[in-house]
Amino acid sequence: LRCARREQEKKQRLKGVEAVRANIAAGKAVARTLRSSLGPKGMDKMLQSQDGDITITNDGATILAEMDVEHQIAKLMVELSKSQDDEIGDGTTGVVVLAGALLEEAEKLIDKGIHPSRVSEGFEMAVDICLPVLDSIADTVEYEINDHEGLKKTAMTTLNSKVVNRLRERLAELCVEAVLSVADMARRDVNLDHIKVDGKEGGELEETMLINGIVVDKDFSHPQMPKRVEDAKICILTAPFEPPKPKTKHKLDIDTVEKYKEMQMAEKTYFQDMVSKVKESGANLVICQWGFDDEANHLLYKHNLPAIRWVGGVELELIAMATGGRIVPRFSEIAASKLGEAKVVREIAFGTTRDRMTVLEGCKSSKAVTIFIRGGNKMMVAEAKRSLHDALCIVRNLIRDNRVVYGGGAAELACSIAVAEAADKIAGVSQYAVRAFADALDTIPMALAENSGMQPIETLTAVKAAQIKTKNPHLGVDCVGAGTNNMKEQLVYESLRSKRQQLQHATQMVKMILKIDDVIQPVDYE
């Protein structure tokens, strides 16, 4: 018992309002870091990992994932942006900034003596007011396979705040084409695993292209093999081109030249059998998950069988899906019915380097496509990949639910006005929390104005007054200096699903933080 008491004494403990305040401070600190990254004029963050790798990004989820946070509440904020990224793909910065603003407002109410539970109730009531408002101001984006202008505009809004914004129109078009080519329109769903985003540093961002097929970061195994195969019949193997080996420990004693020659002949026979089985199936290209030695490589070349080796398992599955082939685990199972088909398999080279990649185009069941990014350096390519991932996710969400609201803080201001009006009709202490929620919503347009170099409070009050006067929910902050505050005219679209999710996720997280009134943690190791 004495030992247990001693252990208990060694723990640090924060109770009551002090615990709530400490947790709010941690959450606000994380939100403050991301606030300057919000919007089209948001700043980037440079993060260095422990092993010296540098990441430059303004994607909220990436910034928080790379940050080494110690505090448990800060880790919850990291989880918040991750859940937004997993579910929606975009809006990861906005959701954390909103949660930080709600925590700030909650702190003011707690300082006035309002109980955290009543604050949580008020925030919950405010969200219930916001969601119908969002539904009422939403517009529907109509799209067809050949006419997808609305989808493109929404993807452009997502790319507007990224480092690739100068090419947002072309990249948005690539994203929409990629999603529509793999979308299952009957189920209104998209499997993003079928879209591979690959990249290679060197070249310009303008050289980014959509390939209706797969790009594999490998070249042909023999330098004299043909660099282009037309009407390819592809044998996809997970068996290595090697003689069989016993699985147990073994030792081979060779004490005469004859025995050595016999072993050589046996190996040659094995290789010839393997190559002839592939050839007899009608294949004219081999893609193998494992390597093969020089003997096998030479035989493949001799029999006019171009081959690619060391292809990863994920890429192998993508190739099988795209070409309609089957992955063959044993040479005895090779058959013509299991071969994949592609119109062209060709090798592409980059600049003066020896970097080569193989492209499979015109695949039989082209349900897999690749967006191939070029950029000046590794960091540019990596950030472009993250940006395109966000845009792909938003287009997928619009195929699932094609309703949009307008950006630039217009949706948040419309909700803020509606919540502030509703607060006057609510009796009791909850009224304060509902009004505080309206103030927190104003933080998003204020941060957008601040990051764009405007006077934040003046800009916010002018736009809010215009919204109330004209009853036009499309008015937002003109971040890019287009000369109009009407976000519908500026074509700043945001997915309704994303906006709803942001409000709900942020409020749930704040409720969770406010409910914690006792923090027990071990003291530092002495």
Short mmCIF file of C-alpha atoms in Angstrom, two decimals:
data_model
loop_
_atom_site.label_atom_id
_atom_site.label_comp_id
_atom_site.label_asym_id
_atom_site.label_seq_id
_atom_site.Cartn_x
_atom_site.Cartn_y
_atom_site.Cartn_z
CA LEU A 1 0.00 0.00 0.00
CA ARG A 2 2.87 2.34 0.94
CA CYS A 3 4.57 1.56 -2.39
CA ALA A 4 1.37 2.32 -4.32
CA ARG A 5 0.98 5.63 -2.42
CA ARG A 6 4.59 6.54 -3.24
CA GLU A 7 3.94 5.83 -6.92
CA GLN A 8 0.80 7.98 -6.76
CA GLU A 9 2.76 10.85 -5.20
CA LYS A 10 5.22 10.71 -8.10
CA LYS A 11 2.46 11.53 -10.59
CA GLN A 12 1.65 15.10 -11.63
CA ARG A 13 -2.00 16.02 -11.40
CA LEU A 14 -4.09 18.90 -12.74
CA LYS A 15 -7.70 19.15 -11.55
CA GLY A 16 -10.83 21.13 -12.33
CA VAL A 17 -10.70 24.42 -14.22
CA GLU A 18 -6.89 24.40 -14.24
CA ALA A 19 -6.92 21.12 -16.22
CA VAL A 20 -9.46 22.52 -18.71
CA ARG A 21 -7.41 25.71 -19.15
CA ALA A 22 -4.16 23.77 -19.71
CA ASN A 23 -5.87 21.58 -22.34
CA ILE A 24 -7.40 24.60 -24.09
CA ALA A 25 -3.98 26.30 -24.20
CA ALA A 26 -2.42 23.22 -25.88
CA GLY A 27 -5.20 23.04 -28.48
CA LYS A 28 -4.94 26.78 -29.22
CA ALA A 29 -1.17 26.53 -29.69
CA VAL A 30 -1.59 23.89 -32.43
CA ALA A 31 -4.36 25.89 -34.15
CA ARG A 32 -2.20 29.05 -34.04
CA THR A 33 0.55 27.22 -35.95
CA LEU A 34 -1.84 26.32 -38.78
CA ARG A 35 -3.77 29.60 -38.90
CA SER A 36 -1.23 31.32 -41.17
CA SER A 37 -1.47 28.41 -43.69
CA LEU A 38 -5.19 28.93 -44.37
CA GLY A 39 -6.46 30.08 -47.75
CA PRO A 40 -4.99 30.89 -51.18
CA LYS A 41 -2.43 33.31 -49.74
CA GLY A 42 -1.54 31.04 -46.80
CA MET A 43 2.13 30.57 -45.92
CA ASP A 44 4.02 27.27 -46.15
CA LYS A 45 5.77 25.49 -43.30
CA MET A 46 9.22 23.93 -43.50
CA LEU A 47 9.60 20.83 -41.34
CA GLN A 48 12.77 18.86 -40.72
CA SER A 49 12.55 15.26 -39.56
CA GLN A 50 15.03 13.65 -37.16
CA ASP A 51 16.95 12.05 -40.01
CA GLY A 52 17.34 15.39 -41.81
CA ASP A 53 14.58 15.04 -44.44
CA ILE A 54 12.93 18.38 -45.23
CA THR A 55 9.23 18.80 -46.05
CA ILE A 56 7.77 22.09 -47.31
CA THR A 57 3.97 22.12 -47.29
CA ASN A 58 0.83 24.03 -46.35
CA ASP A 59 -1.34 20.90 -46.07
CA GLY A 60 -2.69 20.89 -42.51
CA ALA A 61 -2.64 17.11 -42.07
CA THR A 62 0.98 16.84 -43.29
CA ILE A 63 2.18 19.71 -41.07
CA LEU A 64 0.64 18.16 -37.95
CA ALA A 65 1.77 14.63 -38.84
CA GLU A 66 5.38 15.85 -39.26
CA MET A 67 5.32 18.00 -36.09
CA ASP A 68 6.66 16.21 -33.04
CA VAL A 69 3.98 17.12 -30.47
CA GLU A 70 4.27 15.95 -26.86
CA HIS A 71 1.05 17.19 -25.24
CA GLN A 72 -1.84 14.70 -25.33
CA ILE A 73 -4.42 17.33 -26.33
CA ALA A 74 -2.14 18.52 -29.13
CA LYS A 75 -2.04 14.88 -30.30
CA LEU A 76 -5.86 14.92 -30.37
CA MET A 77 -5.71 17.93 -32.71
CA VAL A 78 -3.35 15.94 -34.94
CA GLU A 79 -5.92 13.11 -34.94
CA LEU A 80 -8.63 15.64 -35.83
CA SER A 81 -6.83 16.74 -39.00
CA LYS A 82 -6.01 13.11 -39.84
CA SER A 83 -9.67 12.05 -39.58
CA GLN A 84 -10.66 14.97 -41.86
CA ASP A 85 -7.92 13.90 -44.30
CA ASP A 86 -9.01 10.24 -44.25
CA GLU A 87 -12.72 10.97 -44.61
CA ILE A 88 -12.74 14.02 -46.94
CA GLY A 89 -9.15 14.62 -48.08
CA ASP A 90 -9.37 18.42 -47.95
CA GLY A 91 -10.14 21.06 -45.31
CA THR A 92 -7.54 19.72 -42.86
CA THR A 93 -6.23 23.22 -41.99
CA GLY A 94 -9.71 24.77 -41.67
CA VAL A 95 -10.99 22.14 -39.25
CA VAL A 96 -8.07 22.67 -36.84
CA VAL A 97 -8.33 26.49 -37.04
CA LEU A 98 -12.08 26.25 -36.30
CA ALA A 99 -11.46 23.91 -33.34
CA GLY A 100 -8.86 26.38 -32.00
CA ALA A 101 -11.33 29.28 -32.34
CA LEU A 102 -14.03 27.28 -30.48
CA LEU A 103 -11.56 26.51 -27.68
CA GLU A 104 -10.68 30.22 -27.42
CA GLU A 105 -14.36 31.17 -27.12
CA ALA A 106 -14.94 28.36 -24.61
CA GLU A 107 -12.11 29.69 -22.45
CA LYS A 108 -13.74 33.15 -22.28
CA LEU A 109 -17.04 31.57 -21.16
CA ILE A 110 -15.33 29.39 -18.53
CA ASP A 111 -13.57 32.52 -17.19
CA LYS A 112 -17.04 34.06 -16.74
CA GLY A 113 -17.99 31.09 -14.55
CA ILE A 114 -20.06 29.08 -17.05
CA HIS A 115 -19.67 25.32 -16.59
CA PRO A 116 -17.85 23.47 -19.44
CA SER A 117 -20.82 21.11 -19.85
CA ARG A 118 -23.14 24.03 -20.56
CA VAL A 119 -20.63 25.40 -23.08
CA SER A 120 -20.59 21.98 -24.83
CA GLU A 121 -24.41 21.90 -24.93
CA GLY A 122 -24.51 25.38 -26.48
CA PHE A 123 -21.95 24.42 -29.15
CA GLU A 124 -24.01 21.30 -29.98
CA MET A 125 -27.15 23.43 -30.36
CA ALA A 126 -25.25 25.83 -32.64
CA VAL A 127 -24.08 23.00 -34.93
CA ASP A 128 -27.70 21.80 -35.23
CA ILE A 129 -28.59 25.34 -36.41
CA CYS A 130 -25.66 25.44 -38.89
CA LEU A 131 -26.27 22.18 -40.77
CA PRO A 132 -29.74 23.09 -42.18
CA VAL A 133 -28.33 26.53 -43.14
CA LEU A 134 -25.52 24.87 -45.11
CA ASP A 135 -28.05 22.60 -46.85
CA SER A 136 -30.23 25.60 -47.76
CA ILE A 137 -27.38 27.68 -49.28
CA ALA A 138 -25.86 24.71 -51.19
CA ASP A 139 -26.01 24.48 -54.99
CA THR A 140 -25.90 21.29 -57.03
CA VAL A 141 -23.08 20.69 -59.50
CA GLU A 142 -24.37 18.85 -62.55
CA TYR A 143 -21.86 16.77 -64.47
CA GLU A 144 -21.69 14.27 -67.29
CA ILE A 145 -18.78 12.10 -68.40
CA ASN A 146 -18.13 14.59 -71.25
CA ASP A 147 -19.14 17.77 -69.42
CA HIS A 148 -17.51 18.24 -66.04
CA GLU A 149 -16.98 21.99 -65.72
CA GLY A 150 -18.49 22.13 -62.20
CA LEU A 151 -16.21 19.38 -60.90
CA LYS A 152 -13.21 21.17 -62.43
CA LYS A 153 -14.07 24.46 -60.70
CA THR A 154 -14.29 22.77 -57.30
CA ALA A 155 -10.95 21.00 -57.84
CA MET A 156 -9.44 24.37 -58.88
CA THR A 157 -10.59 25.92 -55.57
CA THR A 158 -8.79 23.14 -53.68
CA LEU A 159 -5.58 23.64 -55.70
CA ASN A 160 -5.79 27.44 -55.31
CA SER A 161 -4.23 27.36 -51.84
CA LYS A 162 -1.40 25.03 -52.89
CA VAL A 163 2.04 25.66 -54.30
CA VAL A 164 0.83 24.41 -57.73
CA ASN A 165 -1.85 27.14 -58.03
CA ARG A 166 -0.38 28.71 -61.19
CA LEU A 167 -1.33 25.54 -63.10
CA ARG A 168 -4.53 24.84 -61.21
CA GLU A 169 -6.78 24.70 -64.29
CA ARG A 170 -4.74 22.05 -66.08
CA LEU A 171 -4.12 19.98 -62.95
CA ALA A 172 -7.82 20.17 -61.96
CA GLU A 173 -8.72 18.87 -65.42
CA LEU A 174 -6.27 15.97 -65.04
CA CYS A 175 -7.77 15.09 -61.62
CA VAL A 176 -11.36 15.16 -62.91
CA GLU A 177 -10.47 13.04 -65.96
CA ALA A 178 -8.62 10.55 -63.75
CA VAL A 179 -11.54 10.21 -61.31
CA LEU A 180 -14.18 9.92 -64.04
CA SER A 181 -12.18 7.23 -65.88
CA VAL A 182 -12.17 4.96 -62.80
CA ALA A 183 -15.53 6.00 -61.27
CA ASP A 184 -18.35 3.49 -60.84
CA MET A 185 -21.26 5.73 -61.86
CA ALA A 186 -23.92 3.11 -61.04
CA ARG A 187 -22.82 3.05 -57.38
CA ARG A 188 -21.64 6.70 -57.42
CA ASP A 189 -18.34 5.66 -55.93
CA VAL A 190 -14.63 5.94 -56.76
CA ASN A 191 -11.83 3.67 -55.62
CA LEU A 192 -8.81 5.99 -55.36
CA ASP A 193 -6.50 2.93 -55.20
CA HIS A 194 -7.00 2.73 -58.98
CA ILE A 195 -5.42 6.17 -59.43
CA LYS A 196 -1.67 6.11 -58.96
CA VAL A 197 0.03 9.46 -58.38
CA ASP A 198 3.69 9.14 -59.32
CA GLY A 199 6.40 11.67 -59.96
CA LYS A 200 9.97 12.30 -61.00
CA GLU A 201 12.03 15.38 -60.25
CA GLY A 202 13.41 17.23 -63.25
CA GLY A 203 11.40 18.88 -65.99
CA GLU A 204 8.64 21.44 -65.45
CA LEU A 205 5.30 21.22 -63.70
CA GLU A 206 3.72 21.85 -67.12
CA GLU A 207 4.96 18.41 -68.23
CA THR A 208 2.65 16.67 -65.71
CA MET A 209 0.44 14.25 -67.63
CA LEU A 210 -2.35 11.71 -67.25
CA ILE A 211 -1.46 8.26 -68.50
CA ASN A 212 -4.30 5.82 -69.22
CA GLY A 213 -2.40 2.95 -67.75
CA ILE A 214 0.39 2.25 -65.28
CA VAL A 215 3.84 3.76 -64.82
CA VAL A 216 6.41 1.40 -63.26
CA ASP A 217 9.67 2.79 -61.91
CA LYS A 218 11.70 -0.02 -63.53
CA ASP A 219 13.37 -0.62 -66.89
CA PHE A 220 13.80 -3.76 -68.99
CA SER A 221 16.14 -6.28 -67.39
CA HIS A 222 18.54 -6.58 -70.36
CA PRO A 223 19.96 -3.49 -72.12
CA GLN A 224 19.47 -5.07 -75.59
CA MET A 225 15.82 -5.98 -75.10
CA PRO A 226 13.38 -3.93 -77.26
CA LYS A 227 12.29 -0.68 -75.60
CA ARG A 228 8.77 -0.86 -77.04
CA VAL A 229 6.36 -3.81 -77.19
CA GLU A 230 3.19 -3.45 -79.28
CA ASP A 231 0.05 -5.54 -78.49
CA ALA A 232 1.69 -6.89 -75.36
CA LYS A 233 0.54 -10.21 -73.89
CA ILE A 234 1.83 -9.91 -70.34
CA CYS A 235 2.75 -12.80 -68.05
CA ILE A 236 2.60 -11.50 -64.44
CA LEU A 237 4.74 -13.71 -62.20
CA THR A 238 5.37 -13.91 -58.46
CA ALA A 239 7.67 -16.93 -58.95
CA PRO A 240 11.41 -16.20 -59.30
CA PHE A 241 13.41 -17.31 -62.37
CA GLU A 242 15.64 -19.50 -60.23
CA PRO A 243 16.20 -23.23 -59.75
CA PRO A 244 14.09 -24.60 -56.86
CA LYS A 245 15.80 -24.52 -53.46
CA PRO A 246 15.07 -26.82 -50.50
CA LYS A 247 13.40 -24.93 -47.67
CA THR A 248 15.53 -26.65 -45.02
CA LYS A 249 19.27 -26.11 -44.52
CA HIS A 250 21.20 -27.95 -47.19
CA LYS A 251 24.75 -28.58 -48.29
CA LEU A 252 25.86 -29.62 -51.77
CA ASP A 253 29.14 -31.48 -52.19
CA ILE A 254 30.70 -31.31 -55.65
CA ASP A 255 34.01 -33.14 -55.87
CA THR A 256 34.40 -33.79 -59.60
CA VAL A 257 34.20 -31.75 -62.79
CA GLU A 258 31.49 -34.09 -64.13
CA LYS A 259 29.21 -33.38 -61.18
CA TYR A 260 29.72 -29.64 -61.64
CA LYS A 261 28.83 -29.93 -65.34
CA GLU A 262 25.76 -32.01 -64.43
CA MET A 263 24.62 -29.28 -62.03
CA GLN A 264 25.14 -26.65 -64.72
CA MET A 265 23.10 -28.70 -67.21
CA ALA A 266 20.32 -29.23 -64.62
CA GLU A 267 20.17 -25.47 -63.98
CA LYS A 268 20.10 -24.74 -67.70
CA THR A 269 17.29 -27.25 -68.17
CA TYR A 270 15.28 -25.61 -65.37
CA PHE A 271 15.68 -22.18 -66.96
CA GLN A 272 14.84 -23.49 -70.44
CA ASP A 273 11.68 -25.18 -69.11
CA MET A 274 10.61 -21.97 -67.38
CA VAL A 275 11.23 -19.79 -70.44
CA SER A 276 9.54 -22.29 -72.82
CA LYS A 277 6.42 -22.44 -70.57
CA VAL A 278 6.16 -18.63 -70.73
CA LYS A 279 6.77 -18.65 -74.51
CA GLU A 280 4.23 -21.44 -75.16
CA SER A 281 1.49 -19.48 -73.35
CA GLY A 282 1.76 -16.80 -76.08
CA ALA A 283 3.29 -14.13 -73.80
CA ASN A 284 5.61 -11.55 -75.32
CA LEU A 285 6.43 -9.67 -72.07
CA VAL A 286 7.28 -10.90 -68.56
CA ILE A 287 6.73 -8.84 -65.40
CA CYS A 288 8.21 -10.53 -62.34
CA GLN A 289 8.02 -9.62 -58.64
CA TRP A 290 11.44 -11.14 -57.99
CA GLY A 291 14.82 -10.96 -59.67
CA PHE A 292 16.53 -13.47 -61.96
CA ASP A 293 20.15 -14.23 -62.52
CA ASP A 294 22.23 -13.63 -65.65
CA GLU A 295 21.53 -17.10 -67.09
CA ALA A 296 17.76 -16.56 -67.01
CA ASN A 297 18.13 -12.99 -68.26
CA HIS A 298 20.22 -14.16 -71.22
CA LEU A 299 17.71 -16.91 -72.10
CA LEU A 300 14.79 -14.46 -71.96
CA TYR A 301 16.65 -12.10 -74.30
CA LYS A 302 17.60 -14.99 -76.61
CA HIS A 303 13.93 -16.08 -76.87
CA ASN A 304 12.76 -12.50 -77.60
CA LEU A 305 10.96 -12.21 -74.27
CA PRO A 306 11.41 -8.69 -72.84
CA ALA A 307 11.22 -8.75 -69.05
CA ILE A 308 10.87 -6.35 -66.12
CA ARG A 309 12.00 -7.53 -62.70
CA TRP A 310 11.68 -6.42 -59.05
CA VAL A 311 8.19 -4.93 -59.48
CA GLY A 312 6.51 -4.26 -56.10
CA GLY A 313 3.43 -6.15 -54.93
CA VAL A 314 1.07 -3.12 -55.01
CA GLU A 315 2.19 -2.21 -58.55
CA LEU A 316 1.82 -5.85 -59.61
CA GLU A 317 -1.81 -5.86 -58.41
CA LEU A 318 -2.48 -2.59 -60.27
CA ILE A 319 -0.96 -4.03 -63.46
CA ALA A 320 -3.13 -7.16 -63.10
CA MET A 321 -6.27 -5.02 -62.62
CA ALA A 322 -5.51 -2.75 -65.56
CA THR A 323 -4.44 -5.43 -68.05
CA GLY A 324 -7.06 -8.00 -67.05
CA GLY A 325 -4.33 -10.54 -66.28
CA ARG A 326 -3.95 -12.97 -63.41
CA ILE A 327 -0.96 -13.09 -61.07
CA VAL A 328 0.73 -16.47 -61.55
CA PRO A 329 2.48 -17.94 -58.47
CA ARG A 330 4.01 -21.05 -60.17
CA PHE A 331 5.41 -21.74 -63.64
CA SER A 332 3.26 -24.88 -63.92
CA GLU A 333 0.12 -22.67 -63.80
CA ILE A 334 1.00 -20.39 -66.73
CA ALA A 335 -1.80 -20.38 -69.32
CA ALA A 336 -2.91 -18.14 -72.19
CA SER A 337 -6.13 -17.26 -70.31
CA LYS A 338 -4.10 -15.71 -67.46
CA LEU A 339 -2.18 -13.24 -69.61
CA GLY A 340 -2.83 -9.50 -69.36
CA GLU A 341 -3.15 -7.29 -72.44
CA ALA A 342 -1.89 -3.80 -73.25
CA LYS A 343 -1.64 -1.98 -76.58
CA VAL A 344 1.82 -0.53 -75.93
CA VAL A 345 4.48 -1.09 -73.30
CA ARG A 346 7.32 1.39 -73.72
CA GLU A 347 10.33 2.65 -71.84
CA ILE A 348 10.72 6.38 -71.24
CA ALA A 349 13.98 8.15 -70.32
CA PHE A 350 14.47 11.47 -68.51
CA GLY A 351 16.90 14.19 -69.51
CA THR A 352 20.58 13.35 -69.46
CA THR A 353 20.26 10.97 -66.50
CA ARG A 354 20.00 7.22 -66.79
CA ASP A 355 16.63 7.25 -65.07
CA ARG A 356 14.14 5.14 -66.98
CA MET A 357 10.56 4.10 -66.37
CA THR A 358 8.19 1.74 -68.13
CA VAL A 359 4.70 2.79 -69.20
CA LEU A 360 1.84 0.35 -69.89
CA GLU A 361 -0.76 2.09 -72.09
CA GLY A 362 -4.06 1.07 -73.65
CA CYS A 363 -4.70 -1.60 -71.04
CA LYS A 364 -7.48 -4.12 -71.65
CA SER A 365 -9.69 -3.13 -68.71
CA SER A 366 -8.33 0.37 -68.13
CA LYS A 367 -9.70 0.84 -64.64
CA ALA A 368 -6.33 2.12 -63.51
CA VAL A 369 -4.71 5.41 -64.46
CA THR A 370 -1.56 7.27 -63.42
CA ILE A 371 -1.00 10.99 -62.91
CA PHE A 372 2.69 11.49 -63.60
CA ILE A 373 4.10 14.67 -62.02
CA ARG A 374 7.27 16.53 -63.03
CA GLY A 375 8.85 19.25 -60.93
CA GLY A 376 12.06 21.15 -60.31
CA ASN A 377 13.02 19.26 -57.13
CA LYS A 378 11.93 16.47 -54.80
CA MET A 379 10.06 18.78 -52.44
CA MET A 380 8.07 20.32 -55.31
CA VAL A 381 7.07 16.87 -56.61
CA ALA A 382 6.11 15.69 -53.10
CA GLU A 383 3.98 18.80 -52.44
CA ALA A 384 2.33 18.47 -55.88
CA LYS A 385 1.46 14.85 -55.01
CA ARG A 386 -0.19 15.98 -51.75
CA SER A 387 -2.07 18.77 -53.57
CA LEU A 388 -3.39 16.41 -56.24
CA HIS A 389 -4.43 13.90 -53.55
CA ASP A 390 -6.63 16.63 -51.99
CA ALA A 391 -8.12 17.52 -55.38
CA LEU A 392 -8.80 13.85 -56.25
CA CYS A 393 -10.55 13.36 -52.89
CA ILE A 394 -12.76 16.42 -53.42
CA VAL A 395 -13.81 15.25 -56.92
CA ARG A 396 -14.60 11.81 -55.46
CA ASN A 397 -16.74 13.46 -52.76
CA LEU A 398 -18.67 15.42 -55.41
CA ILE A 399 -19.43 12.20 -57.29
CA ARG A 400 -20.81 10.78 -54.03
CA ASP A 401 -22.69 13.99 -53.15
CA ASN A 402 -22.66 16.72 -55.83
CA ARG A 403 -23.74 19.64 -53.64
CA VAL A 404 -21.37 22.59 -53.11
CA VAL A 405 -21.24 25.71 -50.95
CA TYR A 406 -19.18 28.80 -51.72
CA GLY A 407 -15.73 29.40 -50.21
CA GLY A 408 -13.87 32.52 -49.11
CA GLY A 409 -15.57 32.27 -45.71
CA ALA A 410 -19.01 32.85 -47.30
CA ALA A 411 -20.54 29.65 -45.87
CA GLU A 412 -19.07 30.32 -42.39
CA LEU A 413 -20.44 33.89 -42.40
CA ALA A 414 -23.92 32.70 -43.46
CA CYS A 415 -23.88 30.15 -40.61
CA SER A 416 -22.54 32.75 -38.15
CA ILE A 417 -25.36 35.19 -38.99
CA ALA A 418 -28.00 32.43 -38.65
CA VAL A 419 -26.57 31.21 -35.32
CA ALA A 420 -26.35 34.76 -33.88
CA GLU A 421 -30.04 35.35 -34.80
CA ALA A 422 -31.08 32.03 -33.27
CA ALA A 423 -29.13 32.78 -30.05
CA ASP A 424 -31.53 35.61 -29.17
CA LYS A 425 -34.40 33.11 -28.99
CA ILE A 426 -32.59 30.69 -26.66
CA ALA A 427 -33.19 31.07 -22.93
CA GLY A 428 -30.64 30.52 -20.21
CA VAL A 429 -26.87 30.22 -20.11
CA SER A 430 -26.69 28.20 -23.36
CA GLN A 431 -27.41 31.45 -25.22
CA TYR A 432 -23.86 32.65 -24.43
CA ALA A 433 -22.29 29.47 -25.83
CA VAL A 434 -24.39 29.63 -29.02
CA ARG A 435 -23.35 33.26 -29.56
CA ALA A 436 -19.71 32.30 -28.88
CA PHE A 437 -20.00 29.64 -31.62
CA ALA A 438 -21.07 32.38 -34.08
CA ASP A 439 -17.99 34.43 -33.09
CA ALA A 440 -15.74 31.38 -33.60
CA LEU A 441 -17.12 30.89 -37.14
CA ASP A 442 -16.01 34.45 -37.96
CA THR A 443 -12.40 33.37 -37.32
CA ILE A 444 -12.16 31.57 -40.69
CA PRO A 445 -12.95 34.64 -42.91
CA MET A 446 -10.85 36.79 -40.56
CA ALA A 447 -7.85 34.45 -40.96
CA LEU A 448 -8.34 34.45 -44.76
CA ALA A 449 -8.30 38.26 -44.80
CA GLU A 450 -5.28 38.42 -42.49
CA ASN A 451 -3.29 35.95 -44.62
CA SER A 452 -4.15 37.96 -47.75
CA GLY A 453 -2.61 41.13 -46.27
CA MET A 454 -5.94 42.92 -45.63
CA GLN A 455 -7.20 44.57 -42.45
CA PRO A 456 -8.91 41.51 -40.88
CA ILE A 457 -11.57 43.19 -38.72
CA GLU A 458 -12.52 45.85 -41.31
CA THR A 459 -12.79 43.23 -44.09
CA LEU A 460 -14.84 40.86 -41.94
CA THR A 461 -17.32 43.53 -40.80
CA ALA A 462 -17.75 44.89 -44.35
CA VAL A 463 -18.47 41.44 -45.84
CA LYS A 464 -20.74 40.45 -42.93
CA ALA A 465 -22.71 43.70 -43.21
CA ALA A 466 -23.07 43.16 -46.98
CA GLN A 467 -24.36 39.59 -46.40
CA ILE A 468 -26.95 40.81 -43.85
CA LYS A 469 -28.02 43.74 -46.06
CA THR A 470 -28.34 41.85 -49.36
CA LYS A 471 -29.26 38.45 -47.81
CA ASN A 472 -26.78 36.94 -50.28
CA PRO A 473 -24.96 33.93 -48.72
CA HIS A 474 -22.40 33.89 -51.58
CA LEU A 475 -20.46 36.93 -50.33
CA GLY A 476 -17.02 36.14 -48.90
CA VAL A 477 -13.50 37.53 -48.54
CA ASP A 478 -11.88 38.53 -51.84
CA CYS A 479 -8.47 36.98 -51.12
CA VAL A 480 -7.10 37.13 -54.66
CA GLY A 481 -8.13 40.73 -55.44
CA ALA A 482 -10.62 39.80 -58.16
CA GLY A 483 -12.68 42.93 -57.48
CA THR A 484 -15.85 41.14 -56.33
CA ASN A 485 -16.86 39.56 -53.03
CA ASN A 486 -19.34 37.26 -54.75
CA MET A 487 -17.75 33.80 -54.50
CA LYS A 488 -20.20 32.39 -57.03
CA GLU A 489 -18.84 34.82 -59.64
CA GLN A 490 -15.27 34.07 -58.56
CA LEU A 491 -16.07 30.32 -58.95
CA VAL A 492 -14.80 29.48 -55.45
CA TYR A 493 -16.56 26.17 -54.81
CA GLU A 494 -16.26 23.91 -51.75
CA SER A 495 -17.83 20.51 -51.19
CA LEU A 496 -20.86 20.65 -48.86
CA ARG A 497 -19.84 17.29 -47.42
CA SER A 498 -16.42 18.69 -46.48
CA LYS A 499 -17.91 21.78 -44.80
CA ARG A 500 -20.45 19.77 -42.78
CA GLN A 501 -17.74 17.37 -41.68
CA GLN A 502 -15.47 20.25 -40.57
CA LEU A 503 -18.17 21.72 -38.32
CA GLN A 504 -19.13 18.38 -36.80
CA HIS A 505 -15.56 17.11 -36.29
CA ALA A 506 -14.32 20.38 -34.75
CA THR A 507 -17.30 20.60 -32.35
CA GLN A 508 -16.99 16.96 -31.26
CA MET A 509 -13.28 17.46 -30.58
CA VAL A 510 -13.92 20.63 -28.52
CA LYS A 511 -16.67 18.88 -26.53
CA MET A 512 -14.26 16.05 -25.77
CA ILE A 513 -11.52 18.47 -24.59
CA LEU A 514 -13.98 20.44 -22.39
CA LYS A 515 -15.17 17.27 -20.65
CA ILE A 516 -11.67 16.50 -19.32
CA ASP A 517 -11.32 17.94 -15.79
CA ASP A 518 -8.53 15.80 -14.35
CA VAL A 519 -5.13 15.12 -15.93
CA ILE A 520 -2.90 12.57 -14.21
CA GLN A 521 0.52 11.96 -15.75
CA PRO A 522 3.84 10.52 -14.58
CA VAL A 523 6.57 12.97 -13.60
CA ASP A 524 9.74 13.11 -15.71
CA TYR A 525 12.21 10.31 -15.11
CA GLU A 526 14.78 11.36 -12.52
#
